[in-house]
mmCIF file of C-alpha atoms and ligand atoms in Angstrom:
data_model
loop_
_atom_site.group_PDB
_atom_site.id
_atom_site.type_symbol
_atom_site.label_atom_id
_atom_site.label_comp_id
_atom_site.label_asym_id
_atom_site.label_seq_id
_atom_site.Cartn_x
_atom_site.Cartn_y
_atom_site.Cartn_z
ATOM 1 C CA MET A 118 -17.575 24.350 -3.881
ATOM 2 C CA GLU A 119 -20.650 22.155 -3.553
ATOM 3 C CA THR A 120 -22.752 22.372 -0.391
ATOM 4 C CA ILE A 121 -24.697 19.338 0.847
ATOM 5 C CA PHE A 122 -27.812 20.370 2.776
ATOM 6 C CA THR A 123 -31.251 19.106 3.776
ATOM 7 C CA GLU A 124 -34.181 20.880 5.381
ATOM 8 C CA ARG A 125 -34.525 17.800 7.608
ATOM 9 C CA HIS A 126 -32.098 19.518 9.999
ATOM 10 C CA ALA A 127 -35.159 21.467 11.227
ATOM 11 C CA LEU A 128 -36.532 18.246 12.782
ATOM 12 C CA ARG A 129 -34.031 19.009 15.551
ATOM 13 C CA ASN A 130 -35.938 21.824 17.252
ATOM 14 C CA ALA A 131 -35.704 21.385 21.015
ATOM 15 C CA LYS A 132 -37.521 23.945 23.118
ATOM 16 C CA THR A 133 -35.189 23.733 26.098
ATOM 17 C CA GLU A 134 -31.516 23.828 27.055
ATOM 18 C CA LEU A 135 -30.384 23.780 30.675
ATOM 19 C CA TYR A 136 -28.169 26.871 30.953
ATOM 20 C CA GLY A 137 -27.197 28.705 34.110
ATOM 21 C CA GLY A 138 -29.831 26.858 36.093
ATOM 22 C CA GLN A 139 -32.621 27.915 33.739
ATOM 23 C CA LEU A 140 -34.358 26.242 30.815
ATOM 24 C CA VAL A 141 -33.658 28.568 27.872
ATOM 25 C CA GLU A 142 -34.198 28.407 24.104
ATOM 26 C CA PRO A 143 -31.299 26.263 22.812
ATOM 27 C CA PHE A 144 -28.268 28.084 21.384
ATOM 28 C CA GLU A 145 -28.135 25.266 18.808
ATOM 29 C CA ARG A 146 -31.357 26.100 16.919
ATOM 30 C CA PRO A 147 -32.662 25.672 13.335
ATOM 31 C CA SER A 148 -32.020 29.284 12.283
ATOM 32 C CA ARG A 149 -28.259 28.589 12.441
ATOM 33 C CA ALA A 150 -28.429 26.399 9.342
ATOM 34 C CA GLU A 151 -30.799 28.802 7.581
ATOM 35 C CA TYR A 152 -28.352 31.705 7.989
ATOM 36 C CA ILE A 153 -25.531 29.561 6.621
ATOM 37 C CA ILE A 154 -27.419 28.246 3.579
ATOM 38 C CA ASN A 155 -28.683 31.765 2.830
ATOM 39 C CA ARG A 156 -25.112 33.061 2.821
ATOM 40 C CA VAL A 157 -23.958 30.145 0.621
ATOM 41 C CA ARG A 158 -26.618 31.176 -1.920
ATOM 42 C CA GLU A 159 -26.019 34.920 -1.528
ATOM 43 C CA VAL A 160 -22.327 34.683 -2.460
ATOM 44 C CA GLY A 161 -22.901 31.984 -5.112
ATOM 45 C CA LEU A 162 -20.497 29.543 -3.448
ATOM 46 C CA GLY A 163 -21.670 26.731 -5.727
ATOM 47 C CA PRO A 164 -24.457 24.167 -6.143
ATOM 48 C CA VAL A 165 -26.563 23.127 -3.154
ATOM 49 C CA THR A 166 -27.584 19.465 -3.253
ATOM 50 C CA GLU A 167 -29.572 16.991 -1.164
ATOM 51 C CA PRO A 168 -27.844 14.145 0.690
ATOM 52 C CA GLU A 169 -28.047 10.537 -0.453
ATOM 53 C CA ASP A 170 -29.074 7.867 2.075
ATOM 54 C CA PHE A 171 -26.255 5.480 3.003
ATOM 55 C CA GLY A 172 -28.191 3.808 5.823
ATOM 56 C CA LEU A 173 -27.106 3.003 9.369
ATOM 57 C CA ASP A 174 -24.008 0.883 8.675
ATOM 58 C CA PRO A 175 -21.572 3.817 8.282
ATOM 59 C CA ILE A 176 -22.880 5.262 11.574
ATOM 60 C CA LEU A 177 -22.456 1.913 13.331
ATOM 61 C CA ALA A 178 -18.887 1.766 12.000
ATOM 62 C CA VAL A 179 -17.889 4.360 14.634
ATOM 63 C CA HIS A 180 -20.697 4.238 17.247
ATOM 64 C CA ASP A 181 -21.823 1.531 19.680
ATOM 65 C CA GLN A 182 -24.959 -0.322 18.531
ATOM 66 C CA THR A 183 -26.748 -0.070 21.900
ATOM 67 C CA PHE A 184 -26.084 3.692 21.970
ATOM 68 C CA ILE A 185 -27.656 4.169 18.533
ATOM 69 C CA ASP A 186 -30.583 1.922 19.548
ATOM 70 C CA PHE A 187 -31.033 4.187 22.591
ATOM 71 C CA LEU A 188 -31.030 7.384 20.492
ATOM 72 C CA LYS A 189 -33.742 5.927 18.235
ATOM 73 C CA VAL A 190 -36.177 5.294 21.103
ATOM 74 C CA ALA A 191 -35.179 7.838 23.764
ATOM 75 C CA TRP A 192 -37.935 10.347 22.962
ATOM 76 C CA THR A 193 -40.759 7.794 22.743
ATOM 77 C CA ASP A 194 -39.561 5.984 25.887
ATOM 78 C CA TRP A 195 -39.421 9.321 27.739
ATOM 79 C CA GLN A 196 -42.971 10.179 26.694
ATOM 80 C CA ALA A 197 -44.165 6.667 27.581
ATOM 81 C CA ALA A 198 -42.762 7.215 31.093
ATOM 82 C CA GLY A 199 -45.245 10.095 31.401
ATOM 83 C CA PHE A 200 -42.838 13.042 31.589
ATOM 84 C CA GLN A 201 -44.081 16.409 30.350
ATOM 85 C CA GLY A 202 -40.841 18.214 29.427
ATOM 86 C CA GLU A 203 -38.041 17.266 27.039
ATOM 87 C CA ALA A 204 -35.755 14.331 27.887
ATOM 88 C CA MET A 205 -32.728 15.163 30.010
ATOM 89 C CA PRO A 206 -30.708 13.102 32.475
ATOM 90 C CA THR A 207 -30.543 13.868 36.183
ATOM 91 C CA VAL A 208 -28.270 11.057 37.362
ATOM 92 C CA TRP A 209 -24.961 9.566 36.121
ATOM 93 C CA PRO A 210 -22.760 6.496 36.728
ATOM 94 C CA ALA A 211 -20.331 8.656 38.722
ATOM 95 C CA ARG A 212 -17.129 7.519 40.441
ATOM 96 C CA ARG A 213 -17.215 3.950 41.879
ATOM 97 C CA MET A 214 -20.839 3.269 40.781
ATOM 98 C CA SER A 215 -22.232 0.359 38.731
ATOM 99 C CA ALA A 216 -21.575 -0.190 35.017
ATOM 100 C CA HIS A 217 -24.977 -1.876 34.451
ATOM 101 C CA ILE A 218 -27.127 -0.191 31.804
ATOM 102 C CA PRO A 219 -30.447 0.540 33.558
ATOM 103 C CA ASN A 220 -33.878 -0.300 32.136
ATOM 104 C CA HIS A 221 -35.665 2.939 33.008
ATOM 105 C CA ILE A 222 -35.260 5.806 30.571
ATOM 106 C CA GLU A 223 -33.961 8.113 33.341
ATOM 107 C CA GLY A 224 -31.123 5.669 33.986
ATOM 108 C CA ARG A 225 -30.383 5.131 30.297
ATOM 109 C CA LEU A 226 -30.232 8.898 29.688
ATOM 110 C CA GLY A 227 -27.605 9.227 32.397
ATOM 111 C CA TYR A 228 -25.705 6.220 31.058
ATOM 112 C CA TYR A 229 -25.439 7.638 27.511
ATOM 113 C CA ALA A 230 -25.170 11.385 28.249
ATOM 114 C CA LEU A 231 -21.860 13.183 28.808
ATOM 115 C CA ALA A 232 -23.683 16.441 29.623
ATOM 116 C CA CYS A 233 -27.276 17.371 30.379
ATOM 117 C CA GLU A 234 -27.766 20.711 28.588
ATOM 118 C CA THR A 235 -28.827 18.853 25.434
ATOM 119 C CA SER A 236 -32.515 17.903 25.646
ATOM 120 C CA ILE A 237 -33.743 15.037 23.491
ATOM 121 C CA SER A 238 -36.984 16.050 21.748
ATOM 122 C CA GLU A 239 -39.281 14.851 18.977
ATOM 123 C CA GLY A 240 -37.387 14.514 15.677
ATOM 124 C CA THR A 241 -33.941 14.583 17.259
ATOM 125 C CA TRP A 242 -32.888 11.150 16.016
ATOM 126 C CA GLU A 243 -34.285 11.786 12.524
ATOM 127 C CA ALA A 244 -32.316 15.039 12.218
ATOM 128 C CA ALA A 245 -29.122 13.500 13.636
ATOM 129 C CA TYR A 246 -29.418 10.622 11.133
ATOM 130 C CA ALA A 247 -29.922 13.072 8.240
ATOM 131 C CA SER A 248 -26.949 15.149 9.427
ATOM 132 C CA ALA A 249 -24.692 12.080 9.226
ATOM 133 C CA GLN A 250 -25.966 11.418 5.675
ATOM 134 C CA VAL A 251 -24.998 15.013 4.768
ATOM 135 C CA ALA A 252 -21.451 14.275 5.958
ATOM 136 C CA LEU A 253 -21.345 10.943 4.086
ATOM 137 C CA THR A 254 -22.554 12.561 0.868
ATOM 138 C CA GLY A 255 -19.806 15.194 1.131
ATOM 139 C CA ALA A 256 -17.272 12.385 1.593
ATOM 140 C CA LYS A 257 -18.619 10.667 -1.512
ATOM 141 C CA ARG A 258 -18.146 13.854 -3.567
ATOM 142 C CA ILE A 259 -14.497 13.941 -2.514
ATOM 143 C CA LEU A 260 -14.064 10.237 -3.330
ATOM 144 C CA ASP A 261 -15.612 10.973 -6.730
ATOM 145 C CA GLY A 262 -12.893 13.555 -7.398
ATOM 146 C CA ALA A 263 -13.988 16.915 -5.967
ATOM 147 C CA ASN A 264 -11.120 18.769 -4.260
ATOM 148 C CA ALA A 265 -13.475 20.156 -1.606
ATOM 149 C CA ALA A 266 -17.073 19.957 -0.367
ATOM 150 C CA PHE A 267 -19.121 21.574 2.387
ATOM 151 C CA SER A 268 -21.356 19.291 4.447
ATOM 152 C CA LEU A 269 -23.760 21.715 6.118
ATOM 153 C CA CYS A 270 -24.460 19.369 9.013
ATOM 154 C CA ARG A 271 -26.969 20.156 11.728
ATOM 155 C CA PRO A 272 -27.153 19.015 14.502
ATOM 156 C CA PRO A 273 -23.373 19.152 14.962
ATOM 157 C CA GLY A 274 -21.357 16.050 15.873
ATOM 158 C CA HIS A 275 -17.888 16.474 17.369
ATOM 159 C CA HIS A 276 -18.910 16.008 21.034
ATOM 160 C CA ALA A 277 -20.647 12.681 20.262
ATOM 161 C CA ALA A 278 -18.367 9.858 21.413
ATOM 162 C CA ILE A 279 -18.464 6.087 20.730
ATOM 163 C CA ASP A 280 -21.401 5.698 23.141
ATOM 164 C CA MET A 281 -22.220 9.197 24.456
ATOM 165 C CA TYR A 282 -24.189 12.256 23.332
ATOM 166 C CA GLY A 283 -24.117 15.826 24.632
ATOM 167 C CA GLY A 284 -22.838 19.299 23.816
ATOM 168 C CA TYR A 285 -25.647 19.562 21.199
ATOM 169 C CA CYS A 286 -24.273 16.446 19.396
ATOM 170 C CA PHE A 287 -25.723 12.950 18.856
ATOM 171 C CA VAL A 288 -23.909 11.326 15.914
ATOM 172 C CA ASN A 289 -20.286 12.260 15.160
ATOM 173 C CA ASN A 290 -20.636 13.396 11.548
ATOM 174 C CA ALA A 291 -16.919 14.066 10.993
ATOM 175 C CA ALA A 292 -15.965 10.657 12.415
ATOM 176 C CA VAL A 293 -18.567 8.903 10.266
ATOM 177 C CA ALA A 294 -17.132 10.655 7.188
ATOM 178 C CA ALA A 295 -13.532 9.797 8.163
ATOM 179 C CA GLN A 296 -14.380 6.107 8.606
ATOM 180 C CA SER A 297 -16.179 6.158 5.268
ATOM 181 C CA PHE A 298 -13.017 7.456 3.539
ATOM 182 C CA LEU A 299 -11.041 4.594 5.112
ATOM 183 C CA ASP A 300 -13.675 2.047 4.139
ATOM 184 C CA HIS A 301 -13.428 3.238 0.524
ATOM 185 C CA GLY A 302 -9.687 2.696 0.236
ATOM 186 C CA SER A 303 -7.984 5.581 2.018
ATOM 187 C CA SER A 304 -4.952 4.744 4.157
ATOM 188 C CA ARG A 305 -4.889 7.834 6.366
ATOM 189 C CA VAL A 306 -7.352 10.639 7.152
ATOM 190 C CA ALA A 307 -6.629 13.810 9.142
ATOM 191 C CA ILE A 308 -9.327 15.647 11.105
ATOM 192 C CA LEU A 309 -8.638 19.277 12.013
ATOM 193 C CA ASP A 310 -11.155 20.566 14.582
ATOM 194 C CA VAL A 311 -11.320 24.372 14.670
ATOM 195 C CA ASP A 312 -14.554 24.624 16.682
ATOM 196 C CA PHE A 313 -14.104 26.650 19.885
ATOM 197 C CA HIS A 314 -14.838 23.525 21.945
ATOM 198 C CA HIS A 315 -12.577 20.473 22.132
ATOM 199 C CA GLY A 316 -13.770 17.655 19.870
ATOM 200 C CA ASN A 317 -13.901 15.108 22.661
ATOM 201 C CA GLY A 318 -16.114 12.712 20.722
ATOM 202 C CA THR A 319 -13.832 12.553 17.708
ATOM 203 C CA GLN A 320 -10.792 12.119 19.950
ATOM 204 C CA ASP A 321 -12.576 9.289 21.797
ATOM 205 C CA ILE A 322 -13.471 7.442 18.598
ATOM 206 C CA PHE A 323 -9.956 7.495 17.128
ATOM 207 C CA ASP A 324 -7.900 7.597 20.343
ATOM 208 C CA ALA A 325 -6.224 4.192 19.880
ATOM 209 C CA ARG A 326 -5.837 4.361 16.077
ATOM 210 C CA ASP A 327 -3.065 5.537 13.780
ATOM 211 C CA ASP A 328 -5.180 5.700 10.591
ATOM 212 C CA VAL A 329 -6.870 8.929 11.724
ATOM 213 C CA LEU A 330 -4.833 11.917 12.904
ATOM 214 C CA PHE A 331 -6.977 14.152 15.131
ATOM 215 C CA ILE A 332 -5.910 17.714 15.963
ATOM 216 C CA SER A 333 -8.091 20.180 17.895
ATOM 217 C CA ILE A 334 -7.580 23.893 18.671
ATOM 218 C CA HIS A 335 -9.951 24.967 21.432
ATOM 219 C CA GLY A 336 -10.709 26.777 24.673
ATOM 220 C CA ASP A 337 -8.675 25.237 27.501
ATOM 221 C CA PRO A 338 -10.897 22.602 29.158
ATOM 222 C CA MET A 339 -9.835 24.013 32.537
ATOM 223 C CA ASP A 340 -12.098 26.943 31.576
ATOM 224 C CA ALA A 341 -14.336 25.664 28.775
ATOM 225 C CA PHE A 342 -16.787 22.882 27.871
ATOM 226 C CA PRO A 343 -16.382 19.870 27.680
ATOM 227 C CA HIS A 344 -14.081 20.397 30.716
ATOM 228 C CA PHE A 345 -13.058 16.728 31.035
ATOM 229 C CA LEU A 346 -11.025 16.172 27.858
ATOM 230 C CA GLY A 347 -8.852 18.285 25.544
ATOM 231 C CA HIS A 348 -5.614 18.766 27.489
ATOM 232 C CA ALA A 349 -2.275 19.040 25.699
ATOM 233 C CA ASP A 350 -0.956 15.798 27.238
ATOM 234 C CA GLU A 351 -3.615 13.665 25.497
ATOM 235 C CA THR A 352 -1.618 12.260 22.592
ATOM 236 C CA GLY A 353 -3.420 8.965 21.939
ATOM 237 C CA HIS A 354 -3.120 5.423 23.307
ATOM 238 C CA GLY A 355 -1.590 2.189 22.019
ATOM 239 C CA ALA A 356 -1.264 2.221 18.241
ATOM 240 C CA GLY A 357 -2.797 5.704 18.353
ATOM 241 C CA GLU A 358 0.021 7.192 20.458
ATOM 242 C CA GLY A 359 1.330 10.243 18.596
ATOM 243 C CA TYR A 360 -1.777 10.590 16.397
ATOM 244 C CA ASN A 361 -3.782 12.950 18.640
ATOM 245 C CA PHE A 362 -2.826 16.545 19.366
ATOM 246 C CA ASN A 363 -4.621 19.206 21.371
ATOM 247 C CA TYR A 364 -3.982 22.949 21.402
ATOM 248 C CA PRO A 365 -5.881 24.325 24.423
ATOM 249 C CA LEU A 366 -5.835 28.142 24.479
ATOM 250 C CA PRO A 367 -6.788 30.591 27.250
ATOM 251 C CA PRO A 368 -9.641 33.108 27.543
ATOM 252 C CA ASN A 369 -9.444 36.102 25.175
ATOM 253 C CA THR A 370 -7.145 34.349 22.687
ATOM 254 C CA ASP A 371 -6.870 36.526 19.549
ATOM 255 C CA PHE A 372 -6.243 35.491 15.944
ATOM 256 C CA THR A 373 -2.457 35.928 16.103
ATOM 257 C CA THR A 374 -2.165 33.345 18.887
ATOM 258 C CA TRP A 375 -4.851 31.090 17.380
ATOM 259 C CA ARG A 376 -3.166 31.170 13.967
ATOM 260 C CA ALA A 377 0.190 30.169 15.486
ATOM 261 C CA ALA A 378 -1.501 27.017 16.850
ATOM 262 C CA LEU A 379 -3.103 26.414 13.448
ATOM 263 C CA SER A 380 0.309 26.692 11.803
ATOM 264 C CA LYS A 381 1.691 23.924 14.048
ATOM 265 C CA ALA A 382 -1.381 21.773 13.362
ATOM 266 C CA LEU A 383 -1.050 22.257 9.600
ATOM 267 C CA HIS A 384 2.628 21.266 9.780
ATOM 268 C CA GLN A 385 1.670 18.043 11.604
ATOM 269 C CA ILE A 386 -1.030 17.285 9.035
ATOM 270 C CA ARG A 387 1.430 17.823 6.170
ATOM 271 C CA SER A 388 3.918 15.404 7.770
ATOM 272 C CA TYR A 389 1.181 12.788 8.197
ATOM 273 C CA ALA A 390 0.413 12.971 4.432
ATOM 274 C CA PRO A 391 -3.255 11.965 4.675
ATOM 275 C CA ASP A 392 -5.357 11.011 1.661
ATOM 276 C CA GLN A 393 -8.075 13.429 2.813
ATOM 277 C CA LEU A 394 -8.543 16.224 5.331
ATOM 278 C CA ILE A 395 -11.772 16.749 7.249
ATOM 279 C CA VAL A 396 -12.274 20.139 8.892
ATOM 280 C CA SER A 397 -14.669 20.157 11.848
ATOM 281 C CA LEU A 398 -15.805 23.706 11.141
ATOM 282 C CA GLY A 399 -17.145 25.513 14.188
ATOM 283 C CA VAL A 400 -17.221 29.300 14.039
ATOM 284 C CA ASP A 401 -17.874 29.783 17.756
ATOM 285 C CA THR A 402 -14.309 31.184 17.905
ATOM 286 C CA PHE A 403 -15.926 34.476 16.782
ATOM 287 C CA GLU A 404 -15.401 37.468 19.073
ATOM 288 C CA THR A 405 -19.098 37.925 19.897
ATOM 289 C CA ASP A 406 -20.075 34.267 20.268
ATOM 290 C CA PRO A 407 -22.399 34.157 23.296
ATOM 291 C CA ILE A 408 -20.965 30.987 24.925
ATOM 292 C CA SER A 409 -17.255 31.122 23.958
ATOM 293 C CA PHE A 410 -14.129 33.190 24.733
ATOM 294 C CA PHE A 411 -11.900 33.572 21.673
ATOM 295 C CA LYS A 412 -11.635 36.855 19.751
ATOM 296 C CA LEU A 413 -11.548 36.021 16.037
ATOM 297 C CA LYS A 414 -12.966 38.636 13.637
ATOM 298 C CA SER A 415 -14.923 37.867 10.477
ATOM 299 C CA GLU A 416 -11.966 38.536 8.152
ATOM 300 C CA ASP A 417 -9.816 36.090 10.175
ATOM 301 C CA PHE A 418 -12.032 33.233 8.998
ATOM 302 C CA THR A 419 -11.133 34.073 5.377
ATOM 303 C CA THR A 420 -7.436 34.161 6.280
ATOM 304 C CA TYR A 421 -7.399 30.757 7.930
ATOM 305 C CA GLY A 422 -9.442 29.204 5.119
ATOM 306 C CA ALA A 423 -6.544 30.136 2.826
ATOM 307 C CA ASP A 424 -4.034 28.729 5.338
ATOM 308 C CA ILE A 425 -5.840 25.363 5.203
ATOM 309 C CA ALA A 426 -5.979 25.432 1.392
ATOM 310 C CA ALA A 427 -2.179 25.701 1.257
ATOM 311 C CA LEU A 428 -2.021 22.040 2.354
ATOM 312 C CA ASN A 429 -3.381 21.124 -1.082
ATOM 313 C CA LEU A 430 -5.404 18.196 0.249
ATOM 314 C CA PRO A 431 -8.877 16.982 -0.761
ATOM 315 C CA THR A 432 -10.861 18.686 2.003
ATOM 316 C CA LEU A 433 -14.302 18.011 3.454
ATOM 317 C CA PHE A 434 -15.717 20.801 5.624
ATOM 318 C CA VAL A 435 -18.222 19.498 8.198
ATOM 319 C CA MET A 436 -20.280 22.131 10.047
ATOM 320 C CA GLU A 437 -20.053 22.049 13.846
ATOM 321 C CA GLY A 438 -20.800 24.974 16.248
ATOM 322 C CA GLY A 439 -21.231 28.761 16.121
ATOM 323 C CA TYR A 440 -23.853 30.654 18.092
ATOM 324 C CA ASP A 441 -23.655 34.317 17.061
ATOM 325 C CA ILE A 442 -26.397 33.463 14.619
ATOM 326 C CA ALA A 443 -26.581 36.808 12.805
ATOM 327 C CA GLU A 444 -22.935 36.375 11.710
ATOM 328 C CA ILE A 445 -22.698 32.567 11.473
ATOM 329 C CA GLY A 446 -23.322 32.531 7.715
ATOM 330 C CA VAL A 447 -20.698 35.174 6.965
ATOM 331 C CA ASN A 448 -18.095 33.531 9.197
ATOM 332 C CA ALA A 449 -18.615 29.961 7.965
ATOM 333 C CA VAL A 450 -18.701 30.947 4.291
ATOM 334 C CA ASN A 451 -15.647 33.201 4.765
ATOM 335 C CA VAL A 452 -13.644 30.052 5.613
ATOM 336 C CA LEU A 453 -14.872 28.349 2.436
ATOM 337 C CA GLN A 454 -14.206 31.401 0.259
ATOM 338 C CA GLY A 455 -10.773 31.830 1.831
ATOM 339 C CA PHE A 456 -10.085 28.179 1.015
ATOM 340 C CA GLU A 457 -11.125 28.692 -2.611
ATOM 341 C CA GLY A 458 -8.891 31.777 -2.895
HETATM 342 N N1 Q9C B 12 -21.241 28.067 29.648
HETATM 343 C C1 Q9C B 12 -20.780 22.783 19.960
HETATM 344 O O1 Q9C B 12 -20.273 23.854 19.708
HETATM 345 N N2 Q9C B 12 -22.549 24.223 26.976
HETATM 346 N N3 Q9C B 12 -21.241 22.472 21.177
HETATM 347 C C2 Q9C B 12 -21.649 25.300 27.154
HETATM 348 C C3 Q9C B 12 -21.194 27.402 28.358
HETATM 349 C C4 Q9C B 12 -22.325 23.304 25.914
HETATM 350 C C5 Q9C B 12 -21.121 23.372 22.285
HETATM 351 C C6 Q9C B 12 -21.979 26.103 28.378
HETATM 352 C C7 Q9C B 12 -21.682 23.836 24.670
HETATM 353 C C8 Q9C B 12 -21.674 22.818 23.549
HETATM 354 C C9 Q9C B 12 -20.996 21.789 18.862
HETATM 355 ZN ZN1 ZN B 13 -18.372 24.541 19.767
#
């Protein structure tokens, strides 16, 4: 399987994440992608190629223009305001407050953020843009006839909504790829999100649509980030009713329970008969992930890669989370090797 990768991911190199009331080194850091690409090369998964540049239009096909304009200038506007640290919001349009988009960068950060752990720093937009191009290039490989491709995206994307960033995500790479499939002639695309965290951004983008089936298996939002979306009763709205499914699972969920949810999800995807499948591939379901609470072991990733392959669909893997960095390469590539059989 071909891997799409660019060193430009390293432009996303924030110094700070707000965690437990302290500013710590971000869990989502450049070494994550280096461990994964090293493992891809170590096992000889296949060629590693650079992304093409498809421009902004495919990003604007799923995101709000003013949100993307904000991401482009947030770091320079923050610096121009004279702040010394990295950009993070401290105030939000909470219940019963105004919907006006403020002028000051502090107000705009709160308007466009869904969480404040994710600092905006120099190079963040450039890396997020490149990450989306990695996803789009993987989609192009599939459209050109490959049965699978691995878009080694970083920063990740599945928490980025139509007009919100957070949870380490800025541009929703999987959603951009899904829309690109549709815009190149596909009728239906399924997105299976196996990251530990609910893919709130992807759900938001396709919530009212029946041309994208979104299914997420994740830590119950009653106990896990993003806390405010991902419940089992969220099944889509309007034309999208019946095209969104969530499988929230409790703390300490092991592979047997997780795989039973996957089996239901795979059955739903098969019934939908999509032209392509996109897997939002987070490996923060691993038993020693530092910010998550599932108990998957490294060999389980191989097993479920094979489960997904049994669908026999053209499949684009898009990298999302995973924070046990020493094992992230093994776990991510195990899924891909399991898929290849
Ligand atoms: N106590 C992704 O995996 N903070 N994002 C969690 C845990 C945010 C994860 C705090 C986690 C975001 C792409
Ligand atoms: Zn995650």
